[in-house]
PDB file of C-alpha atoms in Angstrom:
ATOM      1  CA  MET A   1      96.472  94.040  88.638  1.00  0.00           C
ATOM      2  CA  VAL A   2      96.602  96.779  91.264  1.00  0.00           C
ATOM      3  CA  GLU A   3      93.489  98.137  92.928  1.00  0.00           C
ATOM      4  CA  ARG A   4      92.893 101.668  91.710  1.00  0.00           C
ATOM      5  CA  PRO A   5      93.602 104.130  94.531  1.00  0.00           C
ATOM      6  CA  GLU A   6      91.228 106.874  95.542  1.00  0.00           C
ATOM      7  CA  ARG A   7      91.345 109.782  93.130  1.00  0.00           C
ATOM      8  CA  ARG A   8      93.332 112.742  94.409  1.00  0.00           C
ATOM      9  CA  VAL A   9      91.932 116.026  93.154  1.00  0.00           C
ATOM     10  CA  LEU A  10      94.502 118.786  92.818  1.00  0.00           C
ATOM     11  CA  THR A  11      93.358 122.232  93.830  1.00  0.00           C
ATOM     12  CA  GLY A  12      94.885 125.412  92.473  1.00  0.00           C
ATOM     13  CA  ALA A  13      97.255 125.612  95.459  1.00  0.00           C
ATOM     14  CA  ASP A  14      98.275 121.975  94.885  1.00  0.00           C
ATOM     15  CA  LEU A  15      99.094 122.791  91.271  1.00  0.00           C
ATOM     16  CA  LYS A  16     101.550 125.483  92.365  1.00  0.00           C
ATOM     17  CA  ALA A  17     103.312 123.028  94.674  1.00  0.00           C
ATOM     18  CA  PHE A  18     103.337 120.280  92.026  1.00  0.00           C
ATOM     19  CA  TYR A  19     104.775 122.584  89.398  1.00  0.00           C
ATOM     20  CA  LYS A  20     107.503 123.751  91.760  1.00  0.00           C
ATOM     21  CA  ALA A  21     108.341 120.149  92.652  1.00  0.00           C
ATOM     22  CA  LEU A  22     108.145 118.632  89.185  1.00  0.00           C
ATOM     23  CA  ALA A  23     109.963 121.460  87.434  1.00  0.00           C
ATOM     24  CA  ASN A  24     113.067 120.008  89.061  1.00  0.00           C
ATOM     25  CA  PRO A  25     114.494 117.218  86.851  1.00  0.00           C
ATOM     26  CA  VAL A  26     116.039 115.402  89.835  1.00  0.00           C
ATOM     27  CA  ARG A  27     112.598 115.007  91.412  1.00  0.00           C
ATOM     28  CA  ARG A  28     111.139 113.705  88.156  1.00  0.00           C
ATOM     29  CA  ASP A  29     114.013 111.219  87.909  1.00  0.00           C
ATOM     30  CA  ILE A  30     113.458 110.107  91.520  1.00  0.00           C
ATOM     31  CA  LEU A  31     109.752 109.483  90.839  1.00  0.00           C
ATOM     32  CA  SER A  32     110.659 107.484  87.747  1.00  0.00           C
ATOM     33  CA  TYR A  33     113.278 105.465  89.642  1.00  0.00           C
ATOM     34  CA  LEU A  34     110.917 104.629  92.504  1.00  0.00           C
ATOM     35  CA  GLY A  35     108.170 103.798  90.015  1.00  0.00           C
ATOM     36  CA  LYS A  36     110.451 101.179  88.451  1.00  0.00           C
ATOM     37  CA  HIS A  37     112.179  99.855  91.555  1.00  0.00           C
ATOM     38  CA  GLY A  38     109.486 100.306  94.200  1.00  0.00           C
ATOM     39  CA  GLU A  39     111.739 101.016  97.187  1.00  0.00           C
ATOM     40  CA  ALA A  40     115.075 102.742  97.606  1.00  0.00           C
ATOM     41  CA  ASN A  41     117.190 104.751  99.982  1.00  0.00           C
ATOM     42  CA  SER A  42     118.906 108.034  99.171  1.00  0.00           C
ATOM     43  CA  THR A  43     122.218 106.237  98.584  1.00  0.00           C
ATOM     44  CA  SER A  44     120.839 103.906  95.910  1.00  0.00           C
ATOM     45  CA  VAL A  45     118.892 106.748  94.274  1.00  0.00           C
ATOM     46  CA  ALA A  46     121.983 108.981  94.338  1.00  0.00           C
ATOM     47  CA  LYS A  47     124.117 106.266  92.740  1.00  0.00           C
ATOM     48  CA  ALA A  48     121.548 105.577  90.017  1.00  0.00           C
ATOM     49  CA  LEU A  49     121.051 109.267  89.200  1.00  0.00           C
ATOM     50  CA  GLY A  50     124.651 110.400  89.605  1.00  0.00           C
ATOM     51  CA  GLU A  51     123.760 112.804  92.419  1.00  0.00           C
ATOM     52  CA  SER A  52     124.990 113.241  95.987  1.00  0.00           C
ATOM     53  CA  THR A  53     123.088 111.564  98.829  1.00  0.00           C
ATOM     54  CA  GLY A  54     122.476 114.990 100.356  1.00  0.00           C
ATOM     55  CA  THR A  55     120.792 116.149  97.164  1.00  0.00           C
ATOM     56  CA  THR A  56     118.638 113.047  96.833  1.00  0.00           C
ATOM     57  CA  SER A  57     117.709 113.097 100.532  1.00  0.00           C
ATOM     58  CA  TYR A  58     116.495 116.681 100.186  1.00  0.00           C
ATOM     59  CA  HIS A  59     114.435 115.923  97.085  1.00  0.00           C
ATOM     60  CA  LEU A  60     113.007 112.713  98.584  1.00  0.00           C
ATOM     61  CA  ARG A  61     111.690 114.714 101.548  1.00  0.00           C
ATOM     62  CA  LYS A  62     110.152 117.313  99.217  1.00  0.00           C
ATOM     63  CA  LEU A  63     108.361 114.581  97.241  1.00  0.00           C
ATOM     64  CA  ALA A  64     107.119 113.060 100.506  1.00  0.00           C
ATOM     65  CA  ASP A  65     105.726 116.481 101.491  1.00  0.00           C
ATOM     66  CA  LEU A  66     103.539 116.240  98.364  1.00  0.00           C
ATOM     67  CA  ASP A  67     102.441 112.725  99.308  1.00  0.00           C
ATOM     68  CA  LEU A  68     103.906 111.273  96.103  1.00  0.00           C
ATOM     69  CA  ILE A  69     106.283 108.999  98.018  1.00  0.00           C
ATOM     70  CA  ALA A  70     106.415 107.803 101.616  1.00  0.00           C
ATOM     71  CA  GLU A  71     109.071 106.756 104.054  1.00  0.00           C
ATOM     72  CA  ILE A  72     109.089 103.056 104.895  1.00  0.00           C
ATOM     73  CA  GLU A  73     109.000 103.368 108.687  1.00  0.00           C
ATOM     74  CA  ASP A  74     110.098  99.839 109.617  1.00  0.00           C
ATOM     75  CA  ARG A  75     113.047  99.806 107.223  1.00  0.00           C
ATOM     76  CA  GLY A  76     116.349 101.548 107.664  1.00  0.00           C
ATOM     77  CA  ASP A  77     118.757 101.985 110.502  1.00  0.00           C
ATOM     78  CA  GLY A  78     117.906 105.484 111.684  1.00  0.00           C
ATOM     79  CA  ARG A  79     120.665 106.936 109.582  1.00  0.00           C
ATOM     80  CA  GLU A  80     119.460 105.766 106.194  1.00  0.00           C
ATOM     81  CA  ARG A  81     115.789 106.272 105.376  1.00  0.00           C
ATOM     82  CA  TRP A  82     113.991 104.085 102.843  1.00  0.00           C
ATOM     83  CA  TRP A  83     111.276 105.400 100.539  1.00  0.00           C
ATOM     84  CA  LYS A  84     108.547 103.920  98.376  1.00  0.00           C
ATOM     85  CA  SER A  85     106.449 105.190  95.533  1.00  0.00           C
ATOM     86  CA  LEU A  86     102.796 105.833  96.328  1.00  0.00           C
ATOM     87  CA  MET A  87     100.324 104.775  93.694  1.00  0.00           C
ATOM     88  CA  LYS A  88      98.243 107.856  92.923  1.00  0.00           C
ATOM     89  CA  ASP A  89      95.344 108.687  90.661  1.00  0.00           C
ATOM     90  CA  ILE A  90      95.858 112.445  90.407  1.00  0.00           C
ATOM     91  CA  TYR A  91      93.286 114.602  88.672  1.00  0.00           C
ATOM     92  CA  THR A  92      92.555 118.274  88.107  1.00  0.00           C
ATOM     93  CA  PRO A  93      88.884 118.731  87.232  1.00  0.00           C
ATOM     94  CA  PRO A  94      87.929 121.019  84.364  1.00  0.00           C
ATOM     95  CA  GLY A  95      86.543 124.381  85.425  1.00  0.00           C
ATOM     96  CA  LEU A  96      88.456 124.472  88.710  1.00  0.00           C
ATOM     97  CA  GLU A  97      88.424 127.992  90.160  1.00  0.00           C
ATOM     98  CA  MET A  98      91.985 129.292  90.459  1.00  0.00           C
ATOM     99  CA  THR A  99      93.783 132.506  91.157  1.00  0.00           C
ATOM    100  CA  ASP A 100      95.912 133.979  88.378  1.00  0.00           C
ATOM    101  CA  ASP A 101      99.153 132.575  89.822  1.00  0.00           C
ATOM    102  CA  GLU A 102      97.539 129.135  90.326  1.00  0.00           C
ATOM    103  CA  ARG A 103      96.329 129.191  86.698  1.00  0.00           C
ATOM    104  CA  GLU A 104      99.852 130.153  85.597  1.00  0.00           C
ATOM    105  CA  ALA A 105     101.307 127.234  87.592  1.00  0.00           C
ATOM    106  CA  ALA A 106      98.764 124.887  85.962  1.00  0.00           C
ATOM    107  CA  ARG A 107      99.742 126.196  82.521  1.00  0.00           C
ATOM    108  CA  LYS A 108     103.452 125.741  83.265  1.00  0.00           C
ATOM    109  CA  LEU A 109     102.868 122.242  84.629  1.00  0.00           C
ATOM    110  CA  GLY A 110     100.884 121.369  81.506  1.00  0.00           C
ATOM    111  CA  THR A 111     103.646 122.805  79.307  1.00  0.00           C
ATOM    112  CA  LEU A 112     106.239 120.771  81.203  1.00  0.00           C
ATOM    113  CA  LYS A 113     104.199 117.598  80.701  1.00  0.00           C
ATOM    114  CA  MET A 114     103.556 118.313  77.014  1.00  0.00           C
ATOM    115  CA  SER A 115     107.223 119.035  76.383  1.00  0.00           C
ATOM    116  CA  HIS A 116     107.986 115.570  77.740  1.00  0.00           C
ATOM    117  CA  ASP A 117     105.122 114.089  75.722  1.00  0.00           C
ATOM    118  CA  LEU A 118     106.314 115.682  72.462  1.00  0.00           C
ATOM    119  CA  GLY A 119     109.673 114.006  73.037  1.00  0.00           C
ATOM    120  CA  LEU A 120     107.851 110.687  73.458  1.00  0.00           C
ATOM    121  CA  VAL A 121     105.945 111.187  70.198  1.00  0.00           C
ATOM    122  CA  ALA A 122     109.131 112.049  68.296  1.00  0.00           C
ATOM    123  CA  ARG A 123     110.870 109.001  69.769  1.00  0.00           C
ATOM    124  CA  ALA A 124     107.903 106.741  68.939  1.00  0.00           C
ATOM    125  CA  TYR A 125     107.879 107.801  65.288  1.00  0.00           C
ATOM    126  CA  ALA A 126     111.678 107.806  64.922  1.00  0.00           C
ATOM    127  CA  GLY A 127     111.984 104.249  66.199  1.00  0.00           C
ATOM    128  CA  TYR A 128     108.693 102.873  64.912  1.00  0.00           C
ATOM    129  CA  ASP A 129     110.111 100.445  62.345  1.00  0.00           C
ATOM    130  CA  ASP A 130     112.866  99.158  64.632  1.00  0.00           C
ATOM    131  CA  ALA A 131     110.729  98.857  67.784  1.00  0.00           C
ATOM    132  CA  LYS A 132     109.577  95.283  67.026  1.00  0.00           C
ATOM    133  CA  GLY A 133     106.051  96.057  68.171  1.00  0.00           C
ATOM    134  CA  TRP A 134     106.917  98.033  71.324  1.00  0.00           C
ATOM    135  CA  ASN A 135     105.965 101.381  69.766  1.00  0.00           C
ATOM    136  CA  GLN A 136     102.270 101.673  68.983  1.00  0.00           C
ATOM    137  CA  ILE A 137     100.796 104.820  67.495  1.00  0.00           C
ATOM    138  CA  TYR A 138      97.092 105.299  67.038  1.00  0.00           C
ATOM    139  CA  ARG A 139      95.073 108.404  66.321  1.00  0.00           C
ATOM    140  CA  GLY A 140      91.332 108.612  66.024  1.00  0.00           C
ATOM    141  CA  GLY A 141      88.437 110.978  66.083  1.00  0.00           C
ATOM    142  CA  LEU A 142      84.914 110.784  67.443  1.00  0.00           C
ATOM    143  CA  THR A 143      81.818 112.941  67.691  1.00  0.00           C
ATOM    144  CA  LEU A 144      80.729 112.910  71.340  1.00  0.00           C
ATOM    145  CA  THR A 145      78.670 114.813  73.881  1.00  0.00           C
ATOM    146  CA  LYS A 146      80.322 116.085  77.077  1.00  0.00           C
ATOM    147  CA  GLU A 147      78.664 113.220  78.945  1.00  0.00           C
ATOM    148  CA  GLN A 148      80.057 110.690  76.461  1.00  0.00           C
ATOM    149  CA  ILE A 149      83.521 112.232  76.795  1.00  0.00           C
ATOM    150  CA  ALA A 150      83.348 111.856  80.588  1.00  0.00           C
ATOM    151  CA  SER A 151      82.278 108.224  80.188  1.00  0.00           C
ATOM    152  CA  PHE A 152      84.980 107.534  77.578  1.00  0.00           C
ATOM    153  CA  VAL A 153      87.717 109.002  79.772  1.00  0.00           C
ATOM    154  CA  GLU A 154      86.513 107.038  82.819  1.00  0.00           C
ATOM    155  CA  GLU A 155      86.539 103.783  80.823  1.00  0.00           C
ATOM    156  CA  TYR A 156      89.997 104.622  79.455  1.00  0.00           C
ATOM    157  CA  GLN A 157      91.322 105.232  82.977  1.00  0.00           C
ATOM    158  CA  ALA A 158      89.769 101.984  84.229  1.00  0.00           C
ATOM    159  CA  LEU A 159      91.456 100.129  81.362  1.00  0.00           C
ATOM    160  CA  LEU A 160      94.841 101.623  82.283  1.00  0.00           C
ATOM    161  CA  TRP A 161      94.429 100.642  85.942  1.00  0.00           C
ATOM    162  CA  LYS A 162      93.678  97.082  84.820  1.00  0.00           C
ATOM    163  CA  TYR A 163      97.318  96.829  83.682  1.00  0.00           C
ATOM    164  CA  VAL A 164      99.067  98.783  86.464  1.00  0.00           C
ATOM    165  CA  THR A 165     101.591  96.810  88.521  1.00  0.00           C
ATOM    166  CA  GLU A 166     103.104  97.638  91.901  1.00  0.00           C
ATOM    167  CA  PRO A 167     106.365  99.598  91.639  1.00  0.00           C
ATOM    168  CA  GLY A 168     109.243  97.127  91.701  1.00  0.00           C
ATOM    169  CA  HIS A 169     106.958  94.141  90.932  1.00  0.00           C
ATOM    170  CA  HIS A 170     106.750  94.188  87.158  1.00  0.00           C
ATOM    171  CA  PRO A 171     106.295  91.040  85.036  1.00  0.00           C
ATOM    172  CA  PRO A 172     109.433  89.507  83.480  1.00  0.00           C
ATOM    173  CA  GLY A 173     110.064  90.912  80.022  1.00  0.00           C
ATOM    174  CA  SER A 174     107.988  94.038  80.681  1.00  0.00           C
ATOM    175  CA  ARG A 175     109.098  97.573  79.920  1.00  0.00           C
ATOM    176  CA  ALA A 176     107.835 100.905  81.204  1.00  0.00           C
ATOM    177  CA  VAL A 177     105.692 102.436  78.484  1.00  0.00           C
ATOM    178  CA  ALA A 178     104.165 105.891  78.153  1.00  0.00           C
ATOM    179  CA  VAL A 179     100.456 106.041  77.332  1.00  0.00           C
ATOM    180  CA  ARG A 180      98.706 109.361  76.722  1.00  0.00           C
ATOM    181  CA  LEU A 181      95.113 110.361  76.017  1.00  0.00           C
ATOM    182  CA  ILE A 182      94.210 113.851  74.884  1.00  0.00           C
ATOM    183  CA  VAL A 183      90.584 114.713  74.238  1.00  0.00           C
ATOM    184  CA  VAL A 184      90.018 118.138  72.711  1.00  0.00           C
ATOM    185  CA  PRO A 185      87.254 119.454  70.423  1.00  0.00           C
ATOM    186  CA  GLU A 186      88.329 120.122  66.849  1.00  0.00           C
ATOM    187  CA  GLU A 187      85.689 122.837  66.486  1.00  0.00           C
ATOM    188  CA  GLU A 188      83.249 124.848  68.568  1.00  0.00           C
ATOM    189  CA  SER A 189      80.121 122.743  68.027  1.00  0.00           C
ATOM    190  CA  ILE A 190      78.265 120.703  65.478  1.00  0.00           C
ATOM    191  CA  GLU A 191      74.881 122.005  64.433  1.00  0.00           C
ATOM    192  CA  ASP A 192      72.178 119.480  63.543  1.00  0.00           C
TER     193      ASP A 192
END
């Protein structure tokens, strides 16, 4: 188990930078690669992704600017820099005040994430019978207050962090799995 890092709250300006960074598929692939392997240099990332080292070096620096990855200072020979994934608990609070362009960036980032998530759902259902227990699909509904929702989400996040492993240090036989939680009211309110 990994100790849960301090929560990083994204401001509206952060959301613009994150959208710009994560809209690029190479950067998303780099984050995924470092999340699985822990550490890498631009050469190994380039080879794995089928990109040039110049391209991966550029994108690695951009991800480091966002504090999503960090250079490993005591590794490398001056010519080849090594990078590691930074464990982050990133959060955008509801009701955050944003400018119109920040709100648009948040919407686009959410759309980008949901597009990926819809692909995961389709893949989970398509391979459900053949997955031998790897694919799990569960839907439920509750009637909760806003305070209960906040508590539920906090407990859910704590449960996830209970199972997080360090990048590159995953148990034998493990696989990366996608887990999503979406809490949204089905209706305006329930009258007593």
